[in-house]
JSON list of C-alpha atoms in Angstrom, two decimals:
[
{"chain": "Y", "resi": 1, "resn": "MET", "atom": "CA", "xyz": [100.85, 86.68, 84.65]},
{"chain": "Y", "resi": 2, "resn": "ARG", "atom": "CA", "xyz": [103.21, 87.46, 82.04]},
{"chain": "Y", "resi": 3, "resn": "ILE", "atom": "CA", "xyz": [106.89, 88.99, 82.76]},
{"chain": "Y", "resi": 4, "resn": "ILE", "atom": "CA", "xyz": [107.17, 91.82, 80.24]},
{"chain": "Y", "resi": 5, "resn": "SER", "atom": "CA", "xyz": [110.51, 92.51, 79.94]},
{"chain": "Y", "resi": 6, "resn": "GLY", "atom": "CA", "xyz": [114.69, 92.09, 81.00]},
{"chain": "Y", "resi": 7, "resn": "LYS", "atom": "CA", "xyz": [116.16, 88.89, 81.50]},
{"chain": "Y", "resi": 8, "resn": "HIS", "atom": "CA", "xyz": [112.92, 86.65, 82.09]},
{"chain": "Y", "resi": 9, "resn": "LYS", "atom": "CA", "xyz": [110.99, 88.42, 79.24]},
{"chain": "Y", "resi": 10, "resn": "GLY", "atom": "CA", "xyz": [107.56, 86.73, 77.95]},
{"chain": "Y", "resi": 11, "resn": "ARG", "atom": "CA", "xyz": [108.12, 84.46, 80.75]},
{"chain": "Y", "resi": 12, "resn": "ASN", "atom": "CA", "xyz": [104.16, 82.94, 81.79]},
{"chain": "Y", "resi": 13, "resn": "LEU", "atom": "CA", "xyz": [103.03, 82.03, 84.67]},
{"chain": "Y", "resi": 14, "resn": "ILE", "atom": "CA", "xyz": [100.50, 80.47, 86.45]},
{"chain": "Y", "resi": 15, "resn": "ALA", "atom": "CA", "xyz": [99.77, 80.75, 90.01]},
{"chain": "Y", "resi": 16, "resn": "PRO", "atom": "CA", "xyz": [97.30, 78.61, 91.58]},
{"chain": "Y", "resi": 17, "resn": "GLN", "atom": "CA", "xyz": [93.59, 79.28, 91.45]},
{"chain": "Y", "resi": 18, "resn": "LYS", "atom": "CA", "xyz": [92.69, 79.05, 94.76]},
{"chain": "Y", "resi": 19, "resn": "LEU", "atom": "CA", "xyz": [95.11, 82.22, 95.74]},
{"chain": "Y", "resi": 20, "resn": "PRO", "atom": "CA", "xyz": [93.27, 85.48, 96.86]},
{"chain": "Y", "resi": 21, "resn": "VAL", "atom": "CA", "xyz": [94.38, 87.93, 94.72]},
{"chain": "Y", "resi": 22, "resn": "ARG", "atom": "CA", "xyz": [94.15, 89.95, 91.80]},
{"chain": "Y", "resi": 23, "resn": "PRO", "atom": "CA", "xyz": [97.42, 89.87, 89.24]},
{"chain": "Y", "resi": 24, "resn": "THR", "atom": "CA", "xyz": [99.09, 93.61, 87.27]},
{"chain": "Y", "resi": 25, "resn": "LYS", "atom": "CA", "xyz": [97.23, 94.10, 84.85]},
{"chain": "Y", "resi": 26, "resn": "ASP", "atom": "CA", "xyz": [99.57, 93.36, 81.84]},
{"chain": "Y", "resi": 27, "resn": "MET", "atom": "CA", "xyz": [99.53, 96.74, 79.51]},
{"chain": "Y", "resi": 28, "resn": "ALA", "atom": "CA", "xyz": [99.08, 98.81, 83.17]},
{"chain": "Y", "resi": 29, "resn": "LYS", "atom": "CA", "xyz": [102.12, 97.40, 84.58]},
{"chain": "Y", "resi": 30, "resn": "GLU", "atom": "CA", "xyz": [104.07, 97.52, 81.65]},
{"chain": "Y", "resi": 31, "resn": "SER", "atom": "CA", "xyz": [103.16, 101.61, 81.44]},
{"chain": "Y", "resi": 32, "resn": "LEU", "atom": "CA", "xyz": [103.68, 101.77, 84.90]},
{"chain": "Y", "resi": 33, "resn": "PHE", "atom": "CA", "xyz": [107.67, 100.22, 84.39]},
{"chain": "Y", "resi": 34, "resn": "ASN", "atom": "CA", "xyz": [107.58, 102.40, 81.74]},
{"chain": "Y", "resi": 35, "resn": "ILE", "atom": "CA", "xyz": [107.51, 105.06, 84.01]},
{"chain": "Y", "resi": 36, "resn": "LEU", "atom": "CA", "xyz": [109.70, 104.17, 86.55]},
{"chain": "Y", "resi": 37, "resn": "ASN", "atom": "CA", "xyz": [112.58, 103.20, 83.63]},
{"chain": "Y", "resi": 38, "resn": "ASN", "atom": "CA", "xyz": [112.77, 106.08, 83.22]},
{"chain": "Y", "resi": 39, "resn": "GLY", "atom": "CA", "xyz": [113.02, 108.34, 86.49]},
{"chain": "Y", "resi": 40, "resn": "TYR", "atom": "CA", "xyz": [115.78, 104.65, 88.39]},
{"chain": "Y", "resi": 41, "resn": "TYR", "atom": "CA", "xyz": [118.45, 103.03, 87.76]},
{"chain": "Y", "resi": 42, "resn": "PHE", "atom": "CA", "xyz": [116.79, 98.98, 88.72]},
{"chain": "Y", "resi": 43, "resn": "PRO", "atom": "CA", "xyz": [120.53, 97.41, 89.57]},
{"chain": "Y", "resi": 44, "resn": "ASP", "atom": "CA", "xyz": [120.17, 99.93, 92.41]},
{"chain": "Y", "resi": 45, "resn": "LEU", "atom": "CA", "xyz": [117.04, 99.13, 94.03]},
{"chain": "Y", "resi": 46, "resn": "LYS", "atom": "CA", "xyz": [115.73, 98.57, 97.11]},
{"chain": "Y", "resi": 47, "resn": "VAL", "atom": "CA", "xyz": [111.88, 97.54, 96.55]},
{"chain": "Y", "resi": 48, "resn": "LEU", "atom": "CA", "xyz": [109.43, 97.20, 98.63]},
{"chain": "Y", "resi": 49, "resn": "ASP", "atom": "CA", "xyz": [106.33, 95.19, 97.01]},
{"chain": "Y", "resi": 50, "resn": "LEU", "atom": "CA", "xyz": [103.03, 95.03, 100.01]},
{"chain": "Y", "resi": 51, "resn": "PHE", "atom": "CA", "xyz": [100.28, 93.19, 99.63]},
{"chain": "Y", "resi": 52, "resn": "ALA", "atom": "CA", "xyz": [102.28, 91.05, 97.34]},
{"chain": "Y", "resi": 53, "resn": "GLY", "atom": "CA", "xyz": [100.03, 88.05, 96.00]},
{"chain": "Y", "resi": 54, "resn": "THR", "atom": "CA", "xyz": [101.31, 86.34, 93.55]},
{"chain": "Y", "resi": 55, "resn": "GLY", "atom": "CA", "xyz": [105.18, 88.31, 93.39]},
{"chain": "Y", "resi": 56, "resn": "ASN", "atom": "CA", "xyz": [103.91, 89.75, 89.65]},
{"chain": "Y", "resi": 57, "resn": "ILE", "atom": "CA", "xyz": [104.78, 93.16, 90.34]},
{"chain": "Y", "resi": 58, "resn": "SER", "atom": "CA", "xyz": [108.05, 91.85, 92.58]},
{"chain": "Y", "resi": 59, "resn": "TYR", "atom": "CA", "xyz": [109.01, 88.88, 89.14]},
{"chain": "Y", "resi": 60, "resn": "GLU", "atom": "CA", "xyz": [109.01, 91.74, 87.01]},
{"chain": "Y", "resi": 61, "resn": "PHE", "atom": "CA", "xyz": [111.96, 94.24, 88.95]},
{"chain": "Y", "resi": 62, "resn": "ALA", "atom": "CA", "xyz": [113.61, 90.90, 89.36]},
{"chain": "Y", "resi": 63, "resn": "SER", "atom": "CA", "xyz": [113.82, 90.69, 86.02]},
{"chain": "Y", "resi": 64, "resn": "ARG", "atom": "CA", "xyz": [114.71, 93.96, 85.11]},
{"chain": "Y", "resi": 65, "resn": "GLY", "atom": "CA", "xyz": [117.98, 93.75, 87.51]},
{"chain": "Y", "resi": 66, "resn": "VAL", "atom": "CA", "xyz": [116.61, 94.89, 90.58]},
{"chain": "Y", "resi": 67, "resn": "ASP", "atom": "CA", "xyz": [118.02, 92.20, 93.34]},
{"chain": "Y", "resi": 68, "resn": "ASP", "atom": "CA", "xyz": [116.73, 93.90, 96.63]},
{"chain": "Y", "resi": 69, "resn": "ILE", "atom": "CA", "xyz": [113.01, 93.22, 97.02]},
{"chain": "Y", "resi": 70, "resn": "LEU", "atom": "CA", "xyz": [111.29, 92.20, 100.14]},
{"chain": "Y", "resi": 71, "resn": "ALA", "atom": "CA", "xyz": [106.97, 90.43, 99.08]},
{"chain": "Y", "resi": 72, "resn": "ILE", "atom": "CA", "xyz": [105.20, 91.03, 101.94]},
{"chain": "Y", "resi": 73, "resn": "ASP", "atom": "CA", "xyz": [101.41, 89.25, 101.78]},
{"chain": "Y", "resi": 74, "resn": "ALA", "atom": "CA", "xyz": [99.34, 88.02, 104.74]},
{"chain": "Y", "resi": 75, "resn": "HIS", "atom": "CA", "xyz": [98.61, 84.33, 102.83]},
{"chain": "Y", "resi": 76, "resn": "ALA", "atom": "CA", "xyz": [100.66, 81.83, 103.33]},
{"chain": "Y", "resi": 77, "resn": "GLY", "atom": "CA", "xyz": [99.77, 80.64, 99.96]},
{"chain": "Y", "resi": 78, "resn": "CYS", "atom": "CA", "xyz": [100.38, 83.10, 98.15]},
{"chain": "Y", "resi": 79, "resn": "ILE", "atom": "CA", "xyz": [104.07, 83.50, 99.69]},
{"chain": "Y", "resi": 80, "resn": "ASP", "atom": "CA", "xyz": [104.59, 79.96, 99.18]},
{"chain": "Y", "resi": 81, "resn": "PHE", "atom": "CA", "xyz": [104.26, 80.83, 95.62]},
{"chain": "Y", "resi": 82, "resn": "ILE", "atom": "CA", "xyz": [106.53, 83.85, 95.16]},
{"chain": "Y", "resi": 83, "resn": "ASP", "atom": "CA", "xyz": [109.29, 81.74, 97.29]},
{"chain": "Y", "resi": 84, "resn": "LYS", "atom": "CA", "xyz": [108.77, 78.35, 95.16]},
{"chain": "Y", "resi": 85, "resn": "THR", "atom": "CA", "xyz": [108.59, 81.22, 91.66]},
{"chain": "Y", "resi": 86, "resn": "ALA", "atom": "CA", "xyz": [111.35, 83.33, 92.78]},
{"chain": "Y", "resi": 87, "resn": "GLY", "atom": "CA", "xyz": [113.25, 79.88, 93.15]},
{"chain": "Y", "resi": 88, "resn": "LEU", "atom": "CA", "xyz": [112.82, 78.70, 89.66]},
{"chain": "Y", "resi": 89, "resn": "LEU", "atom": "CA", "xyz": [113.71, 82.10, 87.75]},
{"chain": "Y", "resi": 90, "resn": "ASP", "atom": "CA", "xyz": [116.77, 82.58, 90.70]},
{"chain": "Y", "resi": 91, "resn": "MET", "atom": "CA", "xyz": [115.17, 85.96, 91.82]},
{"chain": "Y", "resi": 92, "resn": "SER", "atom": "CA", "xyz": [116.97, 87.68, 94.46]},
{"chain": "Y", "resi": 93, "resn": "ILE", "atom": "CA", "xyz": [113.01, 87.72, 96.13]},
{"chain": "Y", "resi": 94, "resn": "ARG", "atom": "CA", "xyz": [113.11, 87.78, 100.08]},
{"chain": "Y", "resi": 95, "resn": "THR", "atom": "CA", "xyz": [109.67, 87.66, 101.31]},
{"chain": "Y", "resi": 96, "resn": "LEU", "atom": "CA", "xyz": [108.10, 87.99, 104.80]},
{"chain": "Y", "resi": 97, "resn": "LYS", "atom": "CA", "xyz": [104.62, 86.54, 106.18]},
{"chain": "Y", "resi": 98, "resn": "SER", "atom": "CA", "xyz": [102.63, 89.11, 107.86]},
{"chain": "Y", "resi": 99, "resn": "GLU", "atom": "CA", "xyz": [99.90, 91.42, 107.96]},
{"chain": "Y", "resi": 100, "resn": "VAL", "atom": "CA", "xyz": [101.14, 94.60, 105.93]},
{"chain": "Y", "resi": 101, "resn": "PHE", "atom": "CA", "xyz": [99.87, 97.17, 108.75]},
{"chain": "Y", "resi": 102, "resn": "THR", "atom": "CA", "xyz": [101.14, 95.46, 111.18]},
{"chain": "Y", "resi": 103, "resn": "PHE", "atom": "CA", "xyz": [104.76, 94.91, 108.70]},
{"chain": "Y", "resi": 104, "resn": "LEU", "atom": "CA", "xyz": [104.80, 98.38, 108.48]},
{"chain": "Y", "resi": 105, "resn": "GLN", "atom": "CA", "xyz": [104.56, 99.75, 111.78]},
{"chain": "Y", "resi": 106, "resn": "ARG", "atom": "CA", "xyz": [107.48, 97.37, 112.98]},
{"chain": "Y", "resi": 107, "resn": "ASN", "atom": "CA", "xyz": [109.72, 98.09, 109.80]},
{"chain": "Y", "resi": 108, "resn": "THR", "atom": "CA", "xyz": [112.73, 100.30, 110.16]},
{"chain": "Y", "resi": 109, "resn": "GLU", "atom": "CA", "xyz": [113.92, 99.09, 106.59]},
{"chain": "Y", "resi": 110, "resn": "GLN", "atom": "CA", "xyz": [114.34, 101.64, 104.13]},
{"chain": "Y", "resi": 111, "resn": "PHE", "atom": "CA", "xyz": [113.87, 101.49, 100.48]},
{"chain": "Y", "resi": 112, "resn": "ASP", "atom": "CA", "xyz": [113.75, 103.43, 97.05]},
{"chain": "Y", "resi": 113, "resn": "ILE", "atom": "CA", "xyz": [110.04, 101.99, 95.62]},
{"chain": "Y", "resi": 114, "resn": "ILE", "atom": "CA", "xyz": [107.47, 100.88, 97.40]},
{"chain": "Y", "resi": 115, "resn": "PHE", "atom": "CA", "xyz": [104.41, 99.65, 95.83]},
{"chain": "Y", "resi": 116, "resn": "GLY", "atom": "CA", "xyz": [100.93, 98.67, 97.48]},
{"chain": "Y", "resi": 117, "resn": "ASP", "atom": "CA", "xyz": [98.75, 96.18, 95.54]},
{"chain": "Y", "resi": 118, "resn": "PRO", "atom": "CA", "xyz": [95.95, 96.01, 97.78]},
{"chain": "Y", "resi": 119, "resn": "PHE", "atom": "CA", "xyz": [92.40, 94.92, 97.33]},
{"chain": "Y", "resi": 120, "resn": "TYR", "atom": "CA", "xyz": [90.83, 97.05, 95.47]},
{"chain": "Y", "resi": 121, "resn": "ASP", "atom": "CA", "xyz": [87.64, 96.85, 97.80]},
{"chain": "Y", "resi": 122, "resn": "MET", "atom": "CA", "xyz": [89.67, 97.44, 101.13]},
{"chain": "Y", "resi": 123, "resn": "GLU", "atom": "CA", "xyz": [88.23, 100.88, 103.35]},
{"chain": "Y", "resi": 124, "resn": "LEU", "atom": "CA", "xyz": [89.11, 104.67, 102.54]},
{"chain": "Y", "resi": 125, "resn": "SER", "atom": "CA", "xyz": [91.05, 104.49, 105.65]},
{"chain": "Y", "resi": 126, "resn": "ASP", "atom": "CA", "xyz": [92.97, 101.37, 105.18]},
{"chain": "Y", "resi": 127, "resn": "PHE", "atom": "CA", "xyz": [93.78, 103.31, 101.94]},
{"chain": "Y", "resi": 128, "resn": "GLU", "atom": "CA", "xyz": [94.58, 106.31, 103.79]},
{"chain": "Y", "resi": 129, "resn": "LYS", "atom": "CA", "xyz": [97.07, 104.42, 106.44]},
{"chain": "Y", "resi": 130, "resn": "LEU", "atom": "CA", "xyz": [99.11, 103.24, 103.97]},
{"chain": "Y", "resi": 131, "resn": "PRO", "atom": "CA", "xyz": [101.42, 106.60, 103.28]},
{"chain": "Y", "resi": 132, "resn": "GLU", "atom": "CA", "xyz": [100.86, 107.72, 106.79]},
{"chain": "Y", "resi": 133, "resn": "LEU", "atom": "CA", "xyz": [103.10, 105.18, 107.73]},
{"chain": "Y", "resi": 134, "resn": "VAL", "atom": "CA", "xyz": [104.91, 105.11, 104.51]},
{"chain": "Y", "resi": 135, "resn": "PHE", "atom": "CA", "xyz": [105.91, 108.60, 105.52]},
{"chain": "Y", "resi": 136, "resn": "GLU", "atom": "CA", "xyz": [105.43, 109.18, 109.77]},
{"chain": "Y", "resi": 137, "resn": "LYS", "atom": "CA", "xyz": [107.73, 106.22, 109.74]},
{"chain": "Y", "resi": 138, "resn": "LYS", "atom": "CA", "xyz": [110.31, 107.33, 107.07]},
{"chain": "Y", "resi": 139, "resn": "LEU", "atom": "CA", "xyz": [110.37, 104.26, 104.97]},
{"chain": "Y", "resi": 140, "resn": "LEU", "atom": "CA", "xyz": [111.33, 105.70, 102.06]},
{"chain": "Y", "resi": 141, "resn": "LEU", "atom": "CA", "xyz": [114.87, 106.84, 100.23]},
{"chain": "Y", "resi": 142, "resn": "GLU", "atom": "CA", "xyz": [115.70, 110.02, 99.54]},
{"chain": "Y", "resi": 143, "resn": "ASP", "atom": "CA", "xyz": [113.57, 110.17, 95.92]},
{"chain": "Y", "resi": 144, "resn": "GLY", "atom": "CA", "xyz": [112.15, 107.36, 97.15]},
{"chain": "Y", "resi": 145, "resn": "VAL", "atom": "CA", "xyz": [108.41, 106.59, 95.91]},
{"chain": "Y", "resi": 146, "resn": "LEU", "atom": "CA", "xyz": [105.52, 104.98, 97.56]},
{"chain": "Y", "resi": 147, "resn": "ILE", "atom": "CA", "xyz": [103.08, 103.96, 94.56]},
{"chain": "Y", "resi": 148, "resn": "ILE", "atom": "CA", "xyz": [99.85, 102.07, 95.35]},
{"chain": "Y", "resi": 149, "resn": "GLU", "atom": "CA", "xyz": [97.55, 100.77, 92.91]},
{"chain": "Y", "resi": 150, "resn": "HIS", "atom": "CA", "xyz": [93.45, 100.83, 93.39]},
{"chain": "Y", "resi": 151, "resn": "SER", "atom": "CA", "xyz": [90.24, 101.06, 91.09]},
{"chain": "Y", "resi": 152, "resn": "ASN", "atom": "CA", "xyz": [89.58, 104.33, 89.10]},
{"chain": "Y", "resi": 153, "resn": "ARG", "atom": "CA", "xyz": [86.40, 104.04, 91.83]},
{"chain": "Y", "resi": 154, "resn": "THR", "atom": "CA", "xyz": [88.78, 105.38, 94.51]},
{"chain": "Y", "resi": 155, "resn": "SER", "atom": "CA", "xyz": [90.21, 108.46, 94.87]},
{"chain": "Y", "resi": 156, "resn": "LEU", "atom": "CA", "xyz": [93.85, 108.92, 96.57]},
{"chain": "Y", "resi": 157, "resn": "GLU", "atom": "CA", "xyz": [94.19, 112.62, 95.82]},
{"chain": "Y", "resi": 158, "resn": "HIS", "atom": "CA", "xyz": [93.62, 114.57, 99.25]},
{"chain": "Y", "resi": 159, "resn": "LEU", "atom": "CA", "xyz": [96.11, 112.05, 100.87]},
{"chain": "Y", "resi": 160, "resn": "PRO", "atom": "CA", "xyz": [99.19, 113.93, 102.50]},
{"chain": "Y", "resi": 161, "resn": "PHE", "atom": "CA", "xyz": [102.27, 113.62, 99.74]},
{"chain": "Y", "resi": 162, "resn": "TYR", "atom": "CA", "xyz": [100.30, 113.15, 97.25]},
{"chain": "Y", "resi": 163, "resn": "ASN", "atom": "CA", "xyz": [102.39, 113.76, 93.86]},
{"chain": "Y", "resi": 164, "resn": "ASN", "atom": "CA", "xyz": [100.35, 112.48, 90.76]},
{"chain": "Y", "resi": 165, "resn": "SER", "atom": "CA", "xyz": [98.09, 109.49, 89.47]},
{"chain": "Y", "resi": 166, "resn": "ARG", "atom": "CA", "xyz": [97.98, 107.80, 86.14]},
{"chain": "Y", "resi": 167, "resn": "LYS", "atom": "CA", "xyz": [94.63, 105.50, 84.51]},
{"chain": "Y", "resi": 168, "resn": "TYR", "atom": "CA", "xyz": [94.65, 102.31, 83.19]},
{"chain": "Y", "resi": 169, "resn": "GLY", "atom": "CA", "xyz": [91.61, 100.97, 82.51]},
{"chain": "Y", "resi": 170, "resn": "GLY", "atom": "CA", "xyz": [89.82, 100.12, 85.53]},
{"chain": "Y", "resi": 171, "resn": "SER", "atom": "CA", "xyz": [93.55, 100.49, 87.61]},
{"chain": "Y", "resi": 172, "resn": "VAL", "atom": "CA", "xyz": [94.80, 103.62, 88.86]},
{"chain": "Y", "resi": 173, "resn": "PHE", "atom": "CA", "xyz": [98.43, 103.77, 90.14]},
{"chain": "Y", "resi": 174, "resn": "SER", "atom": "CA", "xyz": [98.93, 107.17, 92.63]},
{"chain": "Y", "resi": 175, "resn": "PHE", "atom": "CA", "xyz": [102.43, 108.01, 93.24]},
{"chain": "Y", "resi": 176, "resn": "PHE", "atom": "CA", "xyz": [103.51, 109.73, 96.96]},
{"chain": "Y", "resi": 177, "resn": "LYS", "atom": "CA", "xyz": [106.74, 111.48, 97.26]},
{"chain": "Y", "resi": 178, "resn": "ASP", "atom": "CA", "xyz": [108.52, 113.83, 100.16]},
{"chain": "Y", "resi": 179, "resn": "ASN", "atom": "CA", "xyz": [108.95, 117.03, 97.55]},
{"chain": "Y", "resi": 180, "resn": "SER", "atom": "CA", "xyz": [110.32, 118.82, 101.00]}
]
């Protein structure tokens, strides 16, 4: 796992092999951040990283100047790894060990960007719950975006607030916005 850009550009991070994760591939991550870089000023952002895993996406945001990041994962080993790595790199990443759907139901904090990278084999009904909860609970700030990474075998185009998708190999980033 490598940080693509920013203060820690080129830094390689090695996560413990026992973690139940599938980090976002470099090409897909670089393309995603190129899209975001054209629409957002990173130092002003509040970011929520759901199903954070190794913290790959959180580190990329932090390296690019975001200092308000909350990473959520249900696996204690993932949270420990993110905490240790963020401390080592002097990054402002808050962590919370929680099941994502429980967190979303209880949370009242709002964010500019919410990124979710669940297991690709998660049930479609659970994929559908992500935008449902985010928009029902009004967890995005004005002009905020929910981004869900998923397999190219899963289609989320039918969901409310769907805006567009970008495909990179076997991965897809689906973007959800409230355009009202």
